[in-house]
PDB file of C-alpha atoms and ligand atoms in Angstrom:
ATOM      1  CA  UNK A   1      96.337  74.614  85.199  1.00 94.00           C
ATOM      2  CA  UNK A   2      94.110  75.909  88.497  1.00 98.00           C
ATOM      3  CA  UNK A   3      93.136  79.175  88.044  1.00 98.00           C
ATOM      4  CA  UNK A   4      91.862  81.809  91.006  1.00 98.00           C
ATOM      5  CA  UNK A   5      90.094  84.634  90.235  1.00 98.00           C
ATOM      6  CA  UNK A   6      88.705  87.385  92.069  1.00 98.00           C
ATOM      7  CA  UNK A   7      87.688  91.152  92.058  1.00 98.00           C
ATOM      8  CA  UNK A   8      89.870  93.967  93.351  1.00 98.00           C
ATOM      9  CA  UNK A   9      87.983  93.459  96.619  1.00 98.00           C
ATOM     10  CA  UNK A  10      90.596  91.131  97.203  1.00 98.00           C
ATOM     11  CA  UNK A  11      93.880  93.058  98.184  1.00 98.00           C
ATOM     12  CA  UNK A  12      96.034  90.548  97.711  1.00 98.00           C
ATOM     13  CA  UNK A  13      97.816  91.452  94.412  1.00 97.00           C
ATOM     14  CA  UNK A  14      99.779  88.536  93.518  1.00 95.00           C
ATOM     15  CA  UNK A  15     100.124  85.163  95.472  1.00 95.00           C
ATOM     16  CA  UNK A  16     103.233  83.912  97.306  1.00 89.00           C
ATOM     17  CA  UNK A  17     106.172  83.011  95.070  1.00 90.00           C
ATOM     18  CA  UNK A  18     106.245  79.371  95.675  1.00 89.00           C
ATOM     19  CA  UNK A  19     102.166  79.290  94.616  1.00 88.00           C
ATOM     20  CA  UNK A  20     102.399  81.461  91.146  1.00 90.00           C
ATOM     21  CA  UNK A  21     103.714  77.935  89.618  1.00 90.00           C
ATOM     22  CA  UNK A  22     100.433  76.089  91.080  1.00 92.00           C
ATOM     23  CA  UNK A  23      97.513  78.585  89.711  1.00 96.00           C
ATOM     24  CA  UNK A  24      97.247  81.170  87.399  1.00 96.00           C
ATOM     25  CA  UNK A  25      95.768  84.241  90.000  1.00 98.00           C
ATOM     26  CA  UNK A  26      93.685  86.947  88.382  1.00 98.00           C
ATOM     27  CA  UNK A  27      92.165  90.394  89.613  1.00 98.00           C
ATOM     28  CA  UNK A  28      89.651  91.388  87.681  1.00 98.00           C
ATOM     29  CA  UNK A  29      88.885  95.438  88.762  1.00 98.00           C
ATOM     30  CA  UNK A  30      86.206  97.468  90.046  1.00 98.00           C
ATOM     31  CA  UNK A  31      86.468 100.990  88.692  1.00 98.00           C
ATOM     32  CA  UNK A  32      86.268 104.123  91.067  1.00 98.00           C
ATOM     33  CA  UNK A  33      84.769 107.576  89.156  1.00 98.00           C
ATOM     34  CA  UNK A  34      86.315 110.333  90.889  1.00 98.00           C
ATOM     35  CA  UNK A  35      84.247 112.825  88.831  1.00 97.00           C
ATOM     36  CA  UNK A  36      84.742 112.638  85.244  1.00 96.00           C
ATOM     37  CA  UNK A  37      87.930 110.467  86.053  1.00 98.00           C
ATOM     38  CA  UNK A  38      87.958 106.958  86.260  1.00 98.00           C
ATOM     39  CA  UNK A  39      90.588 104.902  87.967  1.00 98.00           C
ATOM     40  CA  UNK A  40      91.232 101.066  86.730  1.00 98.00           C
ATOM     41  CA  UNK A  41      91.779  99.439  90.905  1.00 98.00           C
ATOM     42  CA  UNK A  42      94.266  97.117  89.316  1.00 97.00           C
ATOM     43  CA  UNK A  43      97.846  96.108  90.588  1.00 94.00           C
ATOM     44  CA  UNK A  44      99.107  99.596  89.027  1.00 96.00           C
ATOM     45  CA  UNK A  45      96.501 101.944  90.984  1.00 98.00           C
ATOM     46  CA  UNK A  46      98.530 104.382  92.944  1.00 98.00           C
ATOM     47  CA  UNK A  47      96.065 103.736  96.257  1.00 98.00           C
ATOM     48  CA  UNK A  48      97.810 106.906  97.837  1.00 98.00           C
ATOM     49  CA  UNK A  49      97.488 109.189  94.881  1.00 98.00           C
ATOM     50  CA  UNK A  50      94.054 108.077  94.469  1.00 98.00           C
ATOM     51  CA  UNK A  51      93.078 108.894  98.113  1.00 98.00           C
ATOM     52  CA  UNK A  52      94.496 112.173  97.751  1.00 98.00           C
ATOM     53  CA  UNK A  53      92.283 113.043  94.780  1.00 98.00           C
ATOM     54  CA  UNK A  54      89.496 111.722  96.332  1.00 98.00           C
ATOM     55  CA  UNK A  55      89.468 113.669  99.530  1.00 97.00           C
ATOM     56  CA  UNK A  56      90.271 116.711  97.286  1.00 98.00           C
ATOM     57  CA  UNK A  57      87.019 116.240  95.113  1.00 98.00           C
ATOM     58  CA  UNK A  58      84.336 117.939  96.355  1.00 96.00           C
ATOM     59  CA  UNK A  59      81.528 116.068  93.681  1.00 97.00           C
ATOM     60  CA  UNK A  60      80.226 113.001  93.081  1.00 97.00           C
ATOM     61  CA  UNK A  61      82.298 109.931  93.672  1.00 98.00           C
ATOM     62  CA  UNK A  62      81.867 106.058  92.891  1.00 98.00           C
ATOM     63  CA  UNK A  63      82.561 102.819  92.090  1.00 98.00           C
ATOM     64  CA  UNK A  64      81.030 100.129  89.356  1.00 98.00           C
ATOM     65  CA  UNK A  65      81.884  96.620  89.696  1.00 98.00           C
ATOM     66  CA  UNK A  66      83.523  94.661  86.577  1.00 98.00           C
ATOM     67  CA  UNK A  67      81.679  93.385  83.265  1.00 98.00           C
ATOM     68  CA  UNK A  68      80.739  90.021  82.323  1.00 98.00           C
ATOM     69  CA  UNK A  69      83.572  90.020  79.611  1.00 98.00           C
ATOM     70  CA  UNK A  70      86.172  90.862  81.939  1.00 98.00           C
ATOM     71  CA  UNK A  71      85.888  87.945  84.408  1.00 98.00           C
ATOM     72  CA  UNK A  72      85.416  85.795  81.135  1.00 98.00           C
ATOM     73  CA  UNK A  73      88.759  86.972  79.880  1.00 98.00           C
ATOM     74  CA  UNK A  74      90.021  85.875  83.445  1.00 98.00           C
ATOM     75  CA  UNK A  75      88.556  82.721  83.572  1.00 98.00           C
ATOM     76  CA  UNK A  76      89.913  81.667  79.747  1.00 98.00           C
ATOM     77  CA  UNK A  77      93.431  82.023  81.645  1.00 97.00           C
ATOM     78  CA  UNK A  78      92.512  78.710  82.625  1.00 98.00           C
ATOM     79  CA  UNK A  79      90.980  75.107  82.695  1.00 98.00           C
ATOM     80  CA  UNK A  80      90.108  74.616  86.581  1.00 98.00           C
ATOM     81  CA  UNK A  81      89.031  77.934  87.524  1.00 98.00           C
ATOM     82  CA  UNK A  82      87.761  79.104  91.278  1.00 98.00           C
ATOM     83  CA  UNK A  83      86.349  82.708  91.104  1.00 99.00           C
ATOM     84  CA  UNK A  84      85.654  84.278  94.046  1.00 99.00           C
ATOM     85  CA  UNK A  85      83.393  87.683  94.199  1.00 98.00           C
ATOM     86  CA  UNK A  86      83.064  90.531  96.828  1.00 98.00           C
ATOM     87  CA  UNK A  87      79.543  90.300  98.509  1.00 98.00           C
ATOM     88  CA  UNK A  88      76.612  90.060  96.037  1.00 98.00           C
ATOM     89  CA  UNK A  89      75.066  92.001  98.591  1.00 97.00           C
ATOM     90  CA  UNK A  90      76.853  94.718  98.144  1.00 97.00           C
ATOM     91  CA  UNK A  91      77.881  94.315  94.547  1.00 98.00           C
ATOM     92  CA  UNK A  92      77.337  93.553  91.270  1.00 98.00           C
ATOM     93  CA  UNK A  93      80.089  91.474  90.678  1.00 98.00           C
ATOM     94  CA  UNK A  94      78.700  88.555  91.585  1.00 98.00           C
ATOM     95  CA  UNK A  95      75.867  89.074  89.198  1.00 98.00           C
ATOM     96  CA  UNK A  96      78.660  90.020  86.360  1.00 98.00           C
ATOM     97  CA  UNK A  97      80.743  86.764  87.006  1.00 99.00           C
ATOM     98  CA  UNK A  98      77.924  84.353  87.446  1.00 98.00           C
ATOM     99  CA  UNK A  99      76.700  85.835  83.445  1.00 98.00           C
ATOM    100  CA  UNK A 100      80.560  84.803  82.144  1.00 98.00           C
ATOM    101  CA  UNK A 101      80.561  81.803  84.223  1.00 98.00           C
ATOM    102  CA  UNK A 102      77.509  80.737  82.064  1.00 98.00           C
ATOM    103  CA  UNK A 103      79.223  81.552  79.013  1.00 98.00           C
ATOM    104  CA  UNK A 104      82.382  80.034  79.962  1.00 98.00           C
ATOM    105  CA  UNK A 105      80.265  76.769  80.387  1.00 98.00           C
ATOM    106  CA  UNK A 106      78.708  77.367  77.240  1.00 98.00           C
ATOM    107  CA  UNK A 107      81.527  77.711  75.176  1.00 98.00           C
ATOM    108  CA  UNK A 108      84.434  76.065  76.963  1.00 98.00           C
ATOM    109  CA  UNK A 109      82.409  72.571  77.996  1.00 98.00           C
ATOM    110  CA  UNK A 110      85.725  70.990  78.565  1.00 98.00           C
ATOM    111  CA  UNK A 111      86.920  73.158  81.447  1.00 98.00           C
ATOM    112  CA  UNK A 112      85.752  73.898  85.213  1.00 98.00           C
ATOM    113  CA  UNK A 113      84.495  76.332  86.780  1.00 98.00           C
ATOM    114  CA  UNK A 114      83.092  77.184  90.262  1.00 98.00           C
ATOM    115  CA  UNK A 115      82.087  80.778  91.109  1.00 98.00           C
ATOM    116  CA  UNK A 116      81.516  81.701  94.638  1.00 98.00           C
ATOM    117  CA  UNK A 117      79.851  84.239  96.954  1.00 98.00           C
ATOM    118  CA  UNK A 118      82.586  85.587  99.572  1.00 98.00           C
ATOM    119  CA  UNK A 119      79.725  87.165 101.463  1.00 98.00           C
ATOM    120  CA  UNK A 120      82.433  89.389 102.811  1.00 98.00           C
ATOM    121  CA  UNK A 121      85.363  91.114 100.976  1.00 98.00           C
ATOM    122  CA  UNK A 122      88.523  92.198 101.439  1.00 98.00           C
ATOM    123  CA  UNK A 123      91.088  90.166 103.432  1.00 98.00           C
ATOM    124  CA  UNK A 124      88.642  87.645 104.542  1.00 98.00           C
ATOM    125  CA  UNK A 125      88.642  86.790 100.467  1.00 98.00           C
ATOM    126  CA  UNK A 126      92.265  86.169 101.018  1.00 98.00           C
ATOM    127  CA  UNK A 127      92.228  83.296 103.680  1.00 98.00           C
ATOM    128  CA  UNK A 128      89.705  82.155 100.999  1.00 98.00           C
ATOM    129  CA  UNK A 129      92.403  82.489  97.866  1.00 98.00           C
ATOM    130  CA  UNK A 130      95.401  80.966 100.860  1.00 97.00           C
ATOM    131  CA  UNK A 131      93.141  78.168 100.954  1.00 98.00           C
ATOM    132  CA  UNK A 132      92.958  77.260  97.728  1.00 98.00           C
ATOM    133  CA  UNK A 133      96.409  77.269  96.903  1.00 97.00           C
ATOM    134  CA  UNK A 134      97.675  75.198  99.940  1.00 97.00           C
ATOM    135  CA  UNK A 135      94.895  72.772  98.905  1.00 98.00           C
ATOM    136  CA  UNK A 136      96.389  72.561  95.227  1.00 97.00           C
ATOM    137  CA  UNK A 137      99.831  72.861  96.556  1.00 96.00           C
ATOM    138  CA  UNK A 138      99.220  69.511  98.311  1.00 97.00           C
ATOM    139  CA  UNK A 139      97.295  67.747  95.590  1.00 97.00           C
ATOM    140  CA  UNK A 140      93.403  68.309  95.855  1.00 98.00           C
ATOM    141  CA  UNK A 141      91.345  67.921  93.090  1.00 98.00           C
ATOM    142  CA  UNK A 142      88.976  70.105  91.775  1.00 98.00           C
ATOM    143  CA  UNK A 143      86.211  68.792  93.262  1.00 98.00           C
ATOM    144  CA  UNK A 144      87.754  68.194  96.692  1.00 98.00           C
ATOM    145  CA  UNK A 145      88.451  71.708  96.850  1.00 98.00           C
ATOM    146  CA  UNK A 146      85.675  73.080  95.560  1.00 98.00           C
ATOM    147  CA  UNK A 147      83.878  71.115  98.670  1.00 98.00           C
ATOM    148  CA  UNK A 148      86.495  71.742 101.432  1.00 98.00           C
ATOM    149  CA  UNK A 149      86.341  75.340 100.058  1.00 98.00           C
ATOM    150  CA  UNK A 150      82.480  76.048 101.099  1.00 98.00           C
ATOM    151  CA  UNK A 151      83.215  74.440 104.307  1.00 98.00           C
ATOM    152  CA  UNK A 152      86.445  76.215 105.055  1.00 98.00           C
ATOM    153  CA  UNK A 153      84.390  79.241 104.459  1.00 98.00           C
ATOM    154  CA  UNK A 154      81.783  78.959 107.539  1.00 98.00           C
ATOM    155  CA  UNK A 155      85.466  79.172 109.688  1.00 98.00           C
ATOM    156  CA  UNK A 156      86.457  82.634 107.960  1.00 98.00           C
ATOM    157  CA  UNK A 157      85.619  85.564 109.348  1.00 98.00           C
ATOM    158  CA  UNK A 158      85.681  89.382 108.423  1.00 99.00           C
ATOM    159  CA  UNK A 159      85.645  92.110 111.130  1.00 98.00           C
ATOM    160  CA  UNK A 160      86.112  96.144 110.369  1.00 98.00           C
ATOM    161  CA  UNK A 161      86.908  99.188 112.192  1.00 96.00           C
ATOM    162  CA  UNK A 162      85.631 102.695 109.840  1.00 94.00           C
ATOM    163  CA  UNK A 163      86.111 105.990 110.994  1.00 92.00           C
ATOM    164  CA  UNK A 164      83.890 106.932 108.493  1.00 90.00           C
ATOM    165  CA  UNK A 165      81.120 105.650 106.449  1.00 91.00           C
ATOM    166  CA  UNK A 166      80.472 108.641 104.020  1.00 91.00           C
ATOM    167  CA  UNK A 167      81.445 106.542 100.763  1.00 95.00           C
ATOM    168  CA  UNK A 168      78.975 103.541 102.013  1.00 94.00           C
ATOM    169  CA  UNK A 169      76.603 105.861 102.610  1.00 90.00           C
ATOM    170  CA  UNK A 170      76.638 108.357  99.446  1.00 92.00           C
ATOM    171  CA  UNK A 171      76.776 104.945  97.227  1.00 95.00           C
ATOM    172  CA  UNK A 172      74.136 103.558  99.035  1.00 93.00           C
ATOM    173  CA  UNK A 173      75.910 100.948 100.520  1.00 93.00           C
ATOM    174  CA  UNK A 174      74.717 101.258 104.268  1.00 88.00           C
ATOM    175  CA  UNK A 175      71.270 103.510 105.422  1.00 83.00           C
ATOM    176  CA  UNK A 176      71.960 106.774 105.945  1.00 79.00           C
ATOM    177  CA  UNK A 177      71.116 105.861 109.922  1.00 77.00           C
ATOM    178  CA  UNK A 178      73.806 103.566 110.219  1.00 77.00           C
ATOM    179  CA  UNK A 179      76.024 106.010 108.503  1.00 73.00           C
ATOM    180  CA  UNK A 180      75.691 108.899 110.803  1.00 73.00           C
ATOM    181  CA  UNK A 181      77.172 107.075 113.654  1.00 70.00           C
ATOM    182  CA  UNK A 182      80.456 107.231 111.912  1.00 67.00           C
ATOM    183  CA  UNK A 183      79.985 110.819 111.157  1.00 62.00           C
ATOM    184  CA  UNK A 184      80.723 111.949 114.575  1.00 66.00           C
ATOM    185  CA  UNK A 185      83.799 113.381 115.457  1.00 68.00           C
ATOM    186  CA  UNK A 186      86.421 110.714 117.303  1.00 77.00           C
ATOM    187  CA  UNK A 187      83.798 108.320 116.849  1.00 85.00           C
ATOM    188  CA  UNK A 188      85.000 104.610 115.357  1.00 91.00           C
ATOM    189  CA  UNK A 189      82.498 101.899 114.088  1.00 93.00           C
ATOM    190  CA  UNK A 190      83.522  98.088 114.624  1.00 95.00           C
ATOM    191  CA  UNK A 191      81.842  95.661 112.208  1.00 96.00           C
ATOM    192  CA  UNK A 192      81.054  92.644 110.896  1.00 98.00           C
ATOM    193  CA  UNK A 193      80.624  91.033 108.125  1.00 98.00           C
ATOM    194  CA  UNK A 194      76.628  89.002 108.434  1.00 97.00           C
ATOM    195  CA  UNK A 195      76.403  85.397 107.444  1.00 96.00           C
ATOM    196  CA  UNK A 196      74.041  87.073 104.804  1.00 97.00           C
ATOM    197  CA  UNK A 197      76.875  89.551 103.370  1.00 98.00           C
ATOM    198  CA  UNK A 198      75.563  92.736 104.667  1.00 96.00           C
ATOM    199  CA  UNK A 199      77.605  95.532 106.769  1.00 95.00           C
ATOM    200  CA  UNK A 200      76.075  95.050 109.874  1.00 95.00           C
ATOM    201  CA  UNK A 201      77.240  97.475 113.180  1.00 93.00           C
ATOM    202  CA  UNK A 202      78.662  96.148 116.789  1.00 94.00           C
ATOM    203  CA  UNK A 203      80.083  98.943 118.205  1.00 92.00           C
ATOM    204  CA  UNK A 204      80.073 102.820 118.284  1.00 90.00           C
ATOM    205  CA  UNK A 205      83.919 103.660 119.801  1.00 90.00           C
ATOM    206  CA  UNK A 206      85.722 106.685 121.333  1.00 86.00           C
ATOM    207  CA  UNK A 207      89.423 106.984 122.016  1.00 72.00           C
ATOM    208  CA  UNK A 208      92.289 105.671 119.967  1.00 63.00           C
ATOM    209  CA  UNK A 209      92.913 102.186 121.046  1.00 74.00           C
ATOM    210  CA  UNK A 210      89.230 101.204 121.786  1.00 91.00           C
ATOM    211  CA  UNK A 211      88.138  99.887 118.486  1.00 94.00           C
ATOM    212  CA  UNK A 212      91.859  97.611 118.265  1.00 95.00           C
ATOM    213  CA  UNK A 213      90.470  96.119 121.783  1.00 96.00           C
ATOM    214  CA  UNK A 214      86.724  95.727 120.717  1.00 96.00           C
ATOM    215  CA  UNK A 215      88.285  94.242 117.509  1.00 98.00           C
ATOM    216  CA  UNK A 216      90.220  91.754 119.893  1.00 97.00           C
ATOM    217  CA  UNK A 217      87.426  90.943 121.912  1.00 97.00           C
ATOM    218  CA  UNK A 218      85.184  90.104 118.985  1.00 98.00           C
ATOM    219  CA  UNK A 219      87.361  87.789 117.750  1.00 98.00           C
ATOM    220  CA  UNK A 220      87.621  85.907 121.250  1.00 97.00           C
ATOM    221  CA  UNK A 221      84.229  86.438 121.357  1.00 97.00           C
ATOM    222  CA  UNK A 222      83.748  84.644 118.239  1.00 97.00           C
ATOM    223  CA  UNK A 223      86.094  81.454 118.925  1.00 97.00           C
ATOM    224  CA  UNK A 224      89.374  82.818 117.384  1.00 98.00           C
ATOM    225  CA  UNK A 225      92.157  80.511 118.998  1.00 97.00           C
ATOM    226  CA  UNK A 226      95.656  81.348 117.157  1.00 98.00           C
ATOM    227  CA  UNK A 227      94.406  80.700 113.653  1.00 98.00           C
ATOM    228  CA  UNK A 228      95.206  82.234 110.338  1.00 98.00           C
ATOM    229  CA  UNK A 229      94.508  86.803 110.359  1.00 98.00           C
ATOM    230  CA  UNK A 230      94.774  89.003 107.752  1.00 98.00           C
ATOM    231  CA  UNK A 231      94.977  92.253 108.369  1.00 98.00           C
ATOM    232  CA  UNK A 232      94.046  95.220 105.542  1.00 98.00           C
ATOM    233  CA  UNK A 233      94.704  98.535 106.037  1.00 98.00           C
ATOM    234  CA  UNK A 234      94.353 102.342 104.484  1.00 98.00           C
ATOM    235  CA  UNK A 235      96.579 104.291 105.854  1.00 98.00           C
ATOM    236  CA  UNK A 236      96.447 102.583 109.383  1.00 97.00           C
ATOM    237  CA  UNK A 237      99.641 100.465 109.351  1.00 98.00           C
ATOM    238  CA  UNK A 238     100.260 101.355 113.154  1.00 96.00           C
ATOM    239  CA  UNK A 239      97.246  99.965 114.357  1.00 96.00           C
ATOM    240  CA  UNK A 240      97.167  97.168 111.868  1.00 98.00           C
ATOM    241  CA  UNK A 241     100.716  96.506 113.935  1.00 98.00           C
ATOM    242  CA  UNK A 242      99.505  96.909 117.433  1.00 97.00           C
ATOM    243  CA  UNK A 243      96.639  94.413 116.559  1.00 97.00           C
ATOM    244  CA  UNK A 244      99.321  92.061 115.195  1.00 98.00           C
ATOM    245  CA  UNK A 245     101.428  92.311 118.499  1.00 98.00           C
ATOM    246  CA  UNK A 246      98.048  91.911 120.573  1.00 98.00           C
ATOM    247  CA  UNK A 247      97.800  89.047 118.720  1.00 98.00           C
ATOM    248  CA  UNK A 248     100.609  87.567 118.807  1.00 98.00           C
ATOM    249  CA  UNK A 249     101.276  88.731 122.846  1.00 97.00           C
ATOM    250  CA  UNK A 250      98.266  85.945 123.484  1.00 97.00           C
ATOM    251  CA  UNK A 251      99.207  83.361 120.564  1.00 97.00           C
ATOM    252  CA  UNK A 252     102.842  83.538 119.761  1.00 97.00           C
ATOM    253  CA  UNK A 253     102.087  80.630 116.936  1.00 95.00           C
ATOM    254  CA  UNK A 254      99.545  82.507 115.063  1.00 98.00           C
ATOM    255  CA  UNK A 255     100.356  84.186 111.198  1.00 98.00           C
ATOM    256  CA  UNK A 256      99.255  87.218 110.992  1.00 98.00           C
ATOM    257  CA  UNK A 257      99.875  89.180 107.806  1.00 98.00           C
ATOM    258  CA  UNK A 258      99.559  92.879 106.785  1.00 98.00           C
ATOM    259  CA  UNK A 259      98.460  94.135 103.625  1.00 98.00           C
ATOM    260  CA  UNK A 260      97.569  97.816 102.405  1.00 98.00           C
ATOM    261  CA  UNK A 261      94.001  98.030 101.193  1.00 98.00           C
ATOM    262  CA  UNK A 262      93.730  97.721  97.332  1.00 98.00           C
ATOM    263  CA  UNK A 263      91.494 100.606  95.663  1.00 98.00           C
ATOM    264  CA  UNK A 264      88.093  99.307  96.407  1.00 98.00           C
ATOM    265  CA  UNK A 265      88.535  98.691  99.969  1.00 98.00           C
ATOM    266  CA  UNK A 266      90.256 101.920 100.337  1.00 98.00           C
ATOM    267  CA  UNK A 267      87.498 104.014  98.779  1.00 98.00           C
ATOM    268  CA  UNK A 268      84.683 102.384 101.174  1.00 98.00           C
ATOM    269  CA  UNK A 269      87.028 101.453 104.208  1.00 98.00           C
ATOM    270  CA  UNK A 270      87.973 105.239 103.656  1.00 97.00           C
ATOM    271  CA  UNK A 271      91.370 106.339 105.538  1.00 96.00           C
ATOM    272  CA  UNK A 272      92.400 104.823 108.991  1.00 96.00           C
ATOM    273  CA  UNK A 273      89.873 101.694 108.403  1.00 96.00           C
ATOM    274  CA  UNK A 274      90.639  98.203 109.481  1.00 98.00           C
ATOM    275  CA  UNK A 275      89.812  95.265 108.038  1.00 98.00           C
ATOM    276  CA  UNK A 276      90.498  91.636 109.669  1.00 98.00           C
ATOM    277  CA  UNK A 277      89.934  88.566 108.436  1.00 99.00           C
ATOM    278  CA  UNK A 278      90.569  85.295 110.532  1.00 98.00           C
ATOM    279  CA  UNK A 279      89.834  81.918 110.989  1.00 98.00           C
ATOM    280  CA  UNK A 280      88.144  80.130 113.954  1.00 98.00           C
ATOM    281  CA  UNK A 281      88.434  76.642 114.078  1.00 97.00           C
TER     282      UNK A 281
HETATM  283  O1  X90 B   1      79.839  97.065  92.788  1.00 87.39           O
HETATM  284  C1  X90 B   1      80.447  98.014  93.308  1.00 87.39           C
HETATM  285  O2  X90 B   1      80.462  99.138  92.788  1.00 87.39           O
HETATM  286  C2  X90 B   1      81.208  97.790  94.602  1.00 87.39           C
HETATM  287  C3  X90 B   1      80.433  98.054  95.825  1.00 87.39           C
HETATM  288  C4  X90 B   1      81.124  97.642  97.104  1.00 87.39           C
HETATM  289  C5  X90 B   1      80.459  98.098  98.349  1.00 87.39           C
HETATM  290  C6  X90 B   1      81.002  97.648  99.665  1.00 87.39           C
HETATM  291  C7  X90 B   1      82.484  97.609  99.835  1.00 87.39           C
HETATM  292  C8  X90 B   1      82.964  97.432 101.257  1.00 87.39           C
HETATM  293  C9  X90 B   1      84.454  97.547 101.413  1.00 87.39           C
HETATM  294  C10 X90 B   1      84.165  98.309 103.815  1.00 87.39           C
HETATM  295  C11 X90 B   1      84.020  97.672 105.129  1.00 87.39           C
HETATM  296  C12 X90 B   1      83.682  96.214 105.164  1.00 87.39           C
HETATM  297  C13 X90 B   1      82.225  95.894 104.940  1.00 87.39           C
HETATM  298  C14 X90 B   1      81.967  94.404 104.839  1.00 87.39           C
HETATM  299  C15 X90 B   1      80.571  94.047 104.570  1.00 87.39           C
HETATM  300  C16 X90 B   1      80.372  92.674 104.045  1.00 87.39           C
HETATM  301  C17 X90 B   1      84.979  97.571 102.782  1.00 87.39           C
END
């Protein structure tokens, strides 16, 4: 059995029906503190409830990425396993699964494993976990995959639009100078994800469609030509749509699919943020 594993970066929370027969898919969570309370982002994590008592905390807030143990546990689900982490630039999962990876080697010799760096997050991690199980839907090997994987991944890209950065910022996630820009009222930051993994800033918008058209433009911009989007949302499902009809207004074959954001993403993408992933060719 194939198994793909990820961290709750990844908001997709189960795969497509016909795939759940192909691979074994695991979420292994981040926790978010909320004060003294600490909130398990797995598949039960009421996203809403948990943005309410987040905007109604006035302290300290956070989030720790996942143990060694607990992508080790994921991994045992199976003998081929892909793991795929958040940014190890912005996380320590990476760190965390590479540690069980080594003792999965150590103690499971017989089984696979291949443990790789999204250098992004989110729904760009998804094209990433798609991948995979069209590839062992039609066949590939291990190996095959684990190749066509690394090379599918210089073709996936991850775009965002914040309207505010306090949670990068307060966790250290972004400098504080980045972070103001998002601070100002009516003002919308459009992102990237770097080759390197980092947040990095394009734009500074005003106005309510402008960031949905700078969005659109940066994926022309970048080569996109009708390929595979994913669109993540917090509590933005109207302009997750109007990006989608954009889209699809200009490529009428393209698949574009829209997903809330799971916990983790919502805590840092914060309400109204975007997040698009896509695939040039
Ligand atoms: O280890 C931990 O506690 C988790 C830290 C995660 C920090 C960054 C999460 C970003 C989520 C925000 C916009 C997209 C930024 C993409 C940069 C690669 C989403």
């Amino acid at each position: 059995m194939f198994g793909i594993v990820v961290d709750s970066s990844c908001d997709l929370r189960s795969l497509a029906p016909q795939d759940t027969a192909l691979a074994a898919y695991s979420r292994v969570p981040l926790k978010l503190d909320i004060g003294e309370t600490q909130y398990v982002d797995d598949e039960t994590l009421d996203v809403d409830a948990f943005l309410e008592a987040l905007y109604a905390y006035p302290g300290k807030t956070g989030s720790a990425a996942p143990s060694p143990q607990e992508w080790l546990s994921a991994y045992e689900k199976a003998e081929e396993v892909f793991a795929i982490t958040i940014t190890s630039a912005l996380s320590g999962s990476y760190s965390s699964a590479m540690v069980a990876a080594e003792m999965f080697r150590d103690t499971r010799p017989d089984r696979k494993i291949f443990l790789f760096d999204s250098k992004s997050t989110g729904p760009e991690m998804i094209l990433q976990v798609r991948f995979l199980a069209d590839g062992i839907a039609a066949g590939k090997t291990f190996e095959q995959l684990k190749e066509q994987l690394q090379m599918y991944s210089a073709r996936t890209h991850l775009l965002f639009a914040l309207e505010s950065m306090d949670n990068l910022v307060k966790n250290g996630r972004v400098s504080k100078i980045v972070g103001k820009l998002a601070g100002l009222l009516g003002i919308r930051i459009v992102g990237q994800a770097s080759r390197e993994g980092t947040l990095e800033v394009l734009h500074k918008c005003r106005g309510r469609l402008t960031a949905c058209e700078k969005l659109l433009e940066e994926m022309q911009g970048k080569g996109y030509s009708g390929g595979r989007v994913i669109i993540s949302h917090c509590q933005q499902l109207e302009k997750a749509t109007y990006l989608k009809e954009q889209l699809q207004k200009k490529w009428p074959q393209c698949s574009v699919e829209i997903l809330p954001t799971g916990g983790l993403c919502s805590y840092y993408a914060e309400r109204g943020g975007l997040l698009v992933g896509y695939e040039t060719p």
